[in-house]
JSON list of C-alpha atoms in Angstrom, two decimals:
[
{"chain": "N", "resi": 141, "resn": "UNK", "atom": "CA", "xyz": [-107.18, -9.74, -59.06]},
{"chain": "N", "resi": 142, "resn": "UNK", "atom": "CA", "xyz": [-105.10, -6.99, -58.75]},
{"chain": "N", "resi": 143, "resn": "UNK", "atom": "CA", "xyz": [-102.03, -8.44, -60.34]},
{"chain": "N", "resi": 144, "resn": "UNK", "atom": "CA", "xyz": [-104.02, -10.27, -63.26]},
{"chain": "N", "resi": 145, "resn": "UNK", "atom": "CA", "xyz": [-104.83, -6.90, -64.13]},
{"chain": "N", "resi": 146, "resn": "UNK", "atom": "CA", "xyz": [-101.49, -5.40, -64.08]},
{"chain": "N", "resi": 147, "resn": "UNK", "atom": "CA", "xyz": [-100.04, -8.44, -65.54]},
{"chain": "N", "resi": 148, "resn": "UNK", "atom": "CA", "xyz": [-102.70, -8.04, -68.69]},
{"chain": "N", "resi": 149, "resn": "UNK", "atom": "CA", "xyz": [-102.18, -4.50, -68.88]},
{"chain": "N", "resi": 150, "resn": "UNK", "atom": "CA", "xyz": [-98.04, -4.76, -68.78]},
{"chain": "N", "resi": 151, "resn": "UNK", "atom": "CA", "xyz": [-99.07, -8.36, -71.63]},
{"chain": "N", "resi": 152, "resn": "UNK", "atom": "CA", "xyz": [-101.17, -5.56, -73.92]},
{"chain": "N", "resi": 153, "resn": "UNK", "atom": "CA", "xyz": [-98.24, -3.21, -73.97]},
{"chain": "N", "resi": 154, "resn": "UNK", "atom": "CA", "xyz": [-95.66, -5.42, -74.79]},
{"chain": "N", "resi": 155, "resn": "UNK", "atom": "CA", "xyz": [-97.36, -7.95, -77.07]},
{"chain": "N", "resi": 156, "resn": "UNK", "atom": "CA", "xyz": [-97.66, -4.84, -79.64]},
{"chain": "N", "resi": 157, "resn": "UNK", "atom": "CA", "xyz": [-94.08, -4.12, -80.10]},
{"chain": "N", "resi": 158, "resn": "UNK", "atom": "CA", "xyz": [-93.92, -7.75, -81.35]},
{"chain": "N", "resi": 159, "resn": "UNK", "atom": "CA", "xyz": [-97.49, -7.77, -83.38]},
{"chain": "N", "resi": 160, "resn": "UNK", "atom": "CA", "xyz": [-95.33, -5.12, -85.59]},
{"chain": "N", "resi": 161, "resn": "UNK", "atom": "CA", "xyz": [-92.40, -6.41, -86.22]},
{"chain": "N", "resi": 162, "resn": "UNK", "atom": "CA", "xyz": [-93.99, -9.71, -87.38]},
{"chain": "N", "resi": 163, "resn": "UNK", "atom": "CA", "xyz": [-96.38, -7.56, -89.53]},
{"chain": "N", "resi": 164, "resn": "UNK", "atom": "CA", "xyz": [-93.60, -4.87, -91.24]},
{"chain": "N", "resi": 165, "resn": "UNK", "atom": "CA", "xyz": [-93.53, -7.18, -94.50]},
{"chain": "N", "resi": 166, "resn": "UNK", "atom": "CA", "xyz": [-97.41, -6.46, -94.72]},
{"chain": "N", "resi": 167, "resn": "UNK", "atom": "CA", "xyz": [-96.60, -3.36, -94.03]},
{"chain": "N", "resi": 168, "resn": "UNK", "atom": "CA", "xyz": [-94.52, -3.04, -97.31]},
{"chain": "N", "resi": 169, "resn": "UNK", "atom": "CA", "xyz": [-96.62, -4.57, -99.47]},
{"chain": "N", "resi": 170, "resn": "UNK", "atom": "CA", "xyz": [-100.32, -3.13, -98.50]},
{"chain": "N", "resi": 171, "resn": "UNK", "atom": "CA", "xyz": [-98.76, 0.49, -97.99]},
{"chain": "N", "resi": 172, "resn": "UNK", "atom": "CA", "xyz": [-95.91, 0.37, -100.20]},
{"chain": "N", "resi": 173, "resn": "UNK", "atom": "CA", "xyz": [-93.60, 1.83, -96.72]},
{"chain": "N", "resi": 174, "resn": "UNK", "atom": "CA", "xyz": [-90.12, 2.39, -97.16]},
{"chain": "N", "resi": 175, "resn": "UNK", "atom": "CA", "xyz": [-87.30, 0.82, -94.87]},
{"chain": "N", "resi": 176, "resn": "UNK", "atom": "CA", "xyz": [-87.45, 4.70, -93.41]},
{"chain": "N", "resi": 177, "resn": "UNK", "atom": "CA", "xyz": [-90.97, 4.74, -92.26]},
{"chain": "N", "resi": 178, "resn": "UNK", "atom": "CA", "xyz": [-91.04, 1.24, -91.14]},
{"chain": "N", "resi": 179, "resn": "UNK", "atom": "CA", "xyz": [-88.18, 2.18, -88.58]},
{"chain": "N", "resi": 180, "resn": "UNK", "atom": "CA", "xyz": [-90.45, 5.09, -87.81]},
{"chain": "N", "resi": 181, "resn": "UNK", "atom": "CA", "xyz": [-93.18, 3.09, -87.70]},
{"chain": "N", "resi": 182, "resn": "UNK", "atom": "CA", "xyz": [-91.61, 0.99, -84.73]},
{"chain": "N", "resi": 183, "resn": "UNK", "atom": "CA", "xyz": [-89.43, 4.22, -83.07]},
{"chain": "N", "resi": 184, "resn": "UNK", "atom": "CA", "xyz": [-92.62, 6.41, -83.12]},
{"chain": "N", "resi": 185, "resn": "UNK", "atom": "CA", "xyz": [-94.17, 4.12, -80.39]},
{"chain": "N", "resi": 186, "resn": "UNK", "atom": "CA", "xyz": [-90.54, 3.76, -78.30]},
{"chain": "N", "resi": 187, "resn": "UNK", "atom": "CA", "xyz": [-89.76, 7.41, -78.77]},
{"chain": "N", "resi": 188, "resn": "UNK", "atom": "CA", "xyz": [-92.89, 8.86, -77.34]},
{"chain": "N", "resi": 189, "resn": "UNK", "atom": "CA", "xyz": [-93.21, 5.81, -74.55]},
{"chain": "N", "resi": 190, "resn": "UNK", "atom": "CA", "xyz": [-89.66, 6.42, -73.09]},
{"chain": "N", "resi": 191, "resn": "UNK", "atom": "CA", "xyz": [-90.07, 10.26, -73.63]},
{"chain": "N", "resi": 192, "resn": "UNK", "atom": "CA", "xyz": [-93.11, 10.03, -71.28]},
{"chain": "N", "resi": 193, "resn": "UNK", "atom": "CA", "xyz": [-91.63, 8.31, -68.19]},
{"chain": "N", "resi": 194, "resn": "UNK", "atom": "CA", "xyz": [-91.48, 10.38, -65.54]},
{"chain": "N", "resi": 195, "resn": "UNK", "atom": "CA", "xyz": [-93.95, 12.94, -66.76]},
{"chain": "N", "resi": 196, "resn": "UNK", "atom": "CA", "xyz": [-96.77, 10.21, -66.40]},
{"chain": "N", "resi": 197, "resn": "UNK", "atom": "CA", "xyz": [-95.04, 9.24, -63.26]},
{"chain": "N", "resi": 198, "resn": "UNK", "atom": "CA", "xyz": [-96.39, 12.34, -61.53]},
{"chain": "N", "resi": 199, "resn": "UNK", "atom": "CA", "xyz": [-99.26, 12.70, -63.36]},
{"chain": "N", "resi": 200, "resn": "UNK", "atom": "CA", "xyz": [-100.38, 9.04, -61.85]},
{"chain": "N", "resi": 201, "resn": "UNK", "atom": "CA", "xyz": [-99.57, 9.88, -58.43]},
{"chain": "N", "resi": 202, "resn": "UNK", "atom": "CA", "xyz": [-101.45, 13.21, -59.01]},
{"chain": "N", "resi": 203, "resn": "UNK", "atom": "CA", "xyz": [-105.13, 11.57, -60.66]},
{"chain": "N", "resi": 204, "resn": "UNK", "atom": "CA", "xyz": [-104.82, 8.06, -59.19]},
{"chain": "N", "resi": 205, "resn": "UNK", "atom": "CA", "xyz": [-103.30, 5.17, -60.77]},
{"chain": "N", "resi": 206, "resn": "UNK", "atom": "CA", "xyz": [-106.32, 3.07, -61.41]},
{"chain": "N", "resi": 207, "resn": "UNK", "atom": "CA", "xyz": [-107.86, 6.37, -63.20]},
{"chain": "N", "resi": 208, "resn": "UNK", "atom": "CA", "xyz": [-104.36, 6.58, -65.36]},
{"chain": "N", "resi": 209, "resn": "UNK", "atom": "CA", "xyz": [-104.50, 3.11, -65.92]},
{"chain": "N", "resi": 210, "resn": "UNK", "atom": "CA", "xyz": [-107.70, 2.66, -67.47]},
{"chain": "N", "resi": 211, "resn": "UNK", "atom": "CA", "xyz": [-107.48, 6.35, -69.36]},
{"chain": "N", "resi": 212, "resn": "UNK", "atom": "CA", "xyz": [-104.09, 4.58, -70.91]},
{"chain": "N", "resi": 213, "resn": "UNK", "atom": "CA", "xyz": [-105.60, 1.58, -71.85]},
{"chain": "N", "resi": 214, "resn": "UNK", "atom": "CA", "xyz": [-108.79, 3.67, -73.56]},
{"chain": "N", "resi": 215, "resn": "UNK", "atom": "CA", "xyz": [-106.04, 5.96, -75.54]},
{"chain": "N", "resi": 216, "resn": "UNK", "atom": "CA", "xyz": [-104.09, 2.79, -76.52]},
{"chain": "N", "resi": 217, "resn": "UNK", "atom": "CA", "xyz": [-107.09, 0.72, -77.48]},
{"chain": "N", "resi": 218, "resn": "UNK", "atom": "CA", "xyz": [-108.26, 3.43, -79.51]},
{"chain": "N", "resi": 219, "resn": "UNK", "atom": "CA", "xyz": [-105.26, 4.16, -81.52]},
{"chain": "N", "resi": 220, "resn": "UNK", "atom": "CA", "xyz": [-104.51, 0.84, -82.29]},
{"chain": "N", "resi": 221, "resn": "UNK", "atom": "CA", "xyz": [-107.78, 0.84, -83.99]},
{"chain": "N", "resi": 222, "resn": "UNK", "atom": "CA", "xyz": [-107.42, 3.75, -85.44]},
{"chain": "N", "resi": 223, "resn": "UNK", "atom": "CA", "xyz": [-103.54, 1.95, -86.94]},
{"chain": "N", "resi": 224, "resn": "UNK", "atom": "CA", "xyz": [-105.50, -1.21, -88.39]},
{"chain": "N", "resi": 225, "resn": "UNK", "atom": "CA", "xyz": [-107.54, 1.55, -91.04]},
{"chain": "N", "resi": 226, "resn": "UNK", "atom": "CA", "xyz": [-104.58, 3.54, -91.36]},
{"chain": "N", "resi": 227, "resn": "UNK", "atom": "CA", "xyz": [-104.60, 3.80, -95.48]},
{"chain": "N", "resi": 228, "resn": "UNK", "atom": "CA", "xyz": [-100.51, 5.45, -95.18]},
{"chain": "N", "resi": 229, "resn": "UNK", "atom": "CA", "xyz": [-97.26, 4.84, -93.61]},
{"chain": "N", "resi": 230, "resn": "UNK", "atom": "CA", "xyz": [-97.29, 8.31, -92.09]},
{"chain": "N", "resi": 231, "resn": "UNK", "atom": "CA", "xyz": [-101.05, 7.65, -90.83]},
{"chain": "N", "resi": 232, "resn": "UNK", "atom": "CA", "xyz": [-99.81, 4.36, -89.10]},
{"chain": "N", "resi": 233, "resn": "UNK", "atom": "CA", "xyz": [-96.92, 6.17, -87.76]},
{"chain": "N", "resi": 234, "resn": "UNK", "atom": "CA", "xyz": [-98.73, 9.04, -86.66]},
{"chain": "N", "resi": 235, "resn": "UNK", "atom": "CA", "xyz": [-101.38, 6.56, -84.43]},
{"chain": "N", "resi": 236, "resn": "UNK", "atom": "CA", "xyz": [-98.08, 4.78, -83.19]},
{"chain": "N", "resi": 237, "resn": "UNK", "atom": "CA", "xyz": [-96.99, 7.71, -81.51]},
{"chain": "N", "resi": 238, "resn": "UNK", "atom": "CA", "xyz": [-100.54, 7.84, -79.94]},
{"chain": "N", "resi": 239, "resn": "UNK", "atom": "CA", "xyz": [-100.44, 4.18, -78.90]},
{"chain": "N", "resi": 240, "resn": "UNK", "atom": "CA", "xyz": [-96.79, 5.02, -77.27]},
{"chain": "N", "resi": 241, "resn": "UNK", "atom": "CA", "xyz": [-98.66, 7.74, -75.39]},
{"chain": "N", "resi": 242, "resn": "UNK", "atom": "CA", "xyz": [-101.30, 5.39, -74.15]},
{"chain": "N", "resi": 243, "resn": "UNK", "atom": "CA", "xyz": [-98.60, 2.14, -73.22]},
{"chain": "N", "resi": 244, "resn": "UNK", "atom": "CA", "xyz": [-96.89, 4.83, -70.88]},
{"chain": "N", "resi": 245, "resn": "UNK", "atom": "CA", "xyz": [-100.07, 5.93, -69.29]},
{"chain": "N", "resi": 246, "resn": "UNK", "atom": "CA", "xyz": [-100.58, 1.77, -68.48]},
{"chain": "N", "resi": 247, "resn": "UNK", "atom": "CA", "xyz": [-96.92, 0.60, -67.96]},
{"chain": "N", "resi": 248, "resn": "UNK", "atom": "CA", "xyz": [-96.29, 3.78, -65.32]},
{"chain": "N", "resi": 249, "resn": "UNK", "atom": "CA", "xyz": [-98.94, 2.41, -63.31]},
{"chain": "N", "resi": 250, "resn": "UNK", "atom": "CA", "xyz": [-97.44, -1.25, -63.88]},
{"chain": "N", "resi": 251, "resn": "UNK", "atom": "CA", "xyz": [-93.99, 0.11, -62.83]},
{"chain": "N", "resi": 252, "resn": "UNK", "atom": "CA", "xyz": [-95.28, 2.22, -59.70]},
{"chain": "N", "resi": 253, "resn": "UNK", "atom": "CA", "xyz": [-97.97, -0.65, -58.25]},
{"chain": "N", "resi": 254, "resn": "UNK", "atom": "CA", "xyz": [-98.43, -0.27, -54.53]},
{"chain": "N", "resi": 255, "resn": "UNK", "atom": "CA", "xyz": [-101.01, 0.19, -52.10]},
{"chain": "N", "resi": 256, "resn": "UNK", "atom": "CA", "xyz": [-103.68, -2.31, -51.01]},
{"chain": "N", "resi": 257, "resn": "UNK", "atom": "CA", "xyz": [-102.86, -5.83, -52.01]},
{"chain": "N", "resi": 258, "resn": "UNK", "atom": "CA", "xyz": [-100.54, -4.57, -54.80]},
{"chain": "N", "resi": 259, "resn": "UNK", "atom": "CA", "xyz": [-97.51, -5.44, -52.65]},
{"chain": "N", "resi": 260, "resn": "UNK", "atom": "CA", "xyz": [-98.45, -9.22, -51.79]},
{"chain": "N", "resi": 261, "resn": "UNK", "atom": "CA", "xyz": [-99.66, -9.90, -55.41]},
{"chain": "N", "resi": 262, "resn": "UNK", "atom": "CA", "xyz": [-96.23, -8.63, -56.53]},
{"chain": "N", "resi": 263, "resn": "UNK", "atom": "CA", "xyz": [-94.49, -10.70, -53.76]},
{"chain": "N", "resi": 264, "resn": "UNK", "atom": "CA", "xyz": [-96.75, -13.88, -54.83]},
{"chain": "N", "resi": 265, "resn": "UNK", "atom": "CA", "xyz": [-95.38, -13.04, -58.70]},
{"chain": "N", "resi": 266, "resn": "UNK", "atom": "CA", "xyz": [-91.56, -13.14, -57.18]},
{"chain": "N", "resi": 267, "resn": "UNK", "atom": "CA", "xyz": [-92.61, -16.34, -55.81]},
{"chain": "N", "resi": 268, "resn": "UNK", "atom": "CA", "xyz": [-93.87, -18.08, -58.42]},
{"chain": "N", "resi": 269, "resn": "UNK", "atom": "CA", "xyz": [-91.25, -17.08, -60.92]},
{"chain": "N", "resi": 270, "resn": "UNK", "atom": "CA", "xyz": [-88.41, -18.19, -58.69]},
{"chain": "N", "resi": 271, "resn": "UNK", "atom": "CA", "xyz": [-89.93, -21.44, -58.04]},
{"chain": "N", "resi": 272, "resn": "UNK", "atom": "CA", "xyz": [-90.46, -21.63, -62.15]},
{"chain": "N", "resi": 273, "resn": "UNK", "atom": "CA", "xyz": [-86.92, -20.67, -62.33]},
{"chain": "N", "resi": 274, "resn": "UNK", "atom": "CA", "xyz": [-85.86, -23.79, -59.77]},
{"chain": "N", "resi": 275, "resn": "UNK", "atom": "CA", "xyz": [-87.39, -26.05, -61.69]},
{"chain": "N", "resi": 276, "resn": "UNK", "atom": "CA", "xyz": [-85.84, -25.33, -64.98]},
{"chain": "N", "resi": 277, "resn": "UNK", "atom": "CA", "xyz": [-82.46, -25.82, -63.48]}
]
């Protein structure tokens, strides 16, 4: 249980950075961006994410990870809600940032799992990936 919800909290995180890219020709054509804010548009999220590391890295081993988890999942779900009625380029890129703030919040957690049953589901993911890796050779 533990690492399906790590697993689908690390899936979230990363499936965005590829929903945009796909959707940056939308992007031009229902809010007339230029090539300028569509790069922000994708570096707003990175910037503030990788800016974040090791600040949210002591924040979750100050409040708990499960409490930093599910507060980063909340911020993220809500500003990529807030993006999809974004009506502007500097809107979108503005709830981008927020998302980015969010991912880190989840992903630290993701990146610093431990504790009860964190370290065999880990192990178990190790496992299975090498022996998926064995049989594709």
């Amino acid at each position: 249980m533990i690492l399906a919800a790590l697993l689908l909290a690390a899936f979230l995180v990363n499936l965005d950075t590829t929903m945009v890219n796909v959707a940056l020709p939308a992007m031009v054509r229902e809010l007339h961006a230029t090539t300028t804010q569509l790069q922000w548009v994708v570096d707003a999220y990175n910037l503030v994410f990788a800016a974040l590391l090791l600040t949210f890295g002591s924040l979750s081993d100050r409040f708990g990870r499960k409490g930093m988890l599910l507060a980063g999942l909340t911020v993220f779900g809500a500003a990529s809600l807030a993006g999809g009625f974004t009506t502007s380029p500097a809107q979108l890129i503005a709830a981008r940032a927020v998302m980015g703030l969010g991912a880190r919040h989840g992903e630290q957690v993701v990146l610093r799992a431990e504790g009860e049953g964190a370290d065999e589901a880990l192990d178990r993911l190790a496992e299975l990936l090498a022996r998926d890796l064995d049989h594709a050779e």
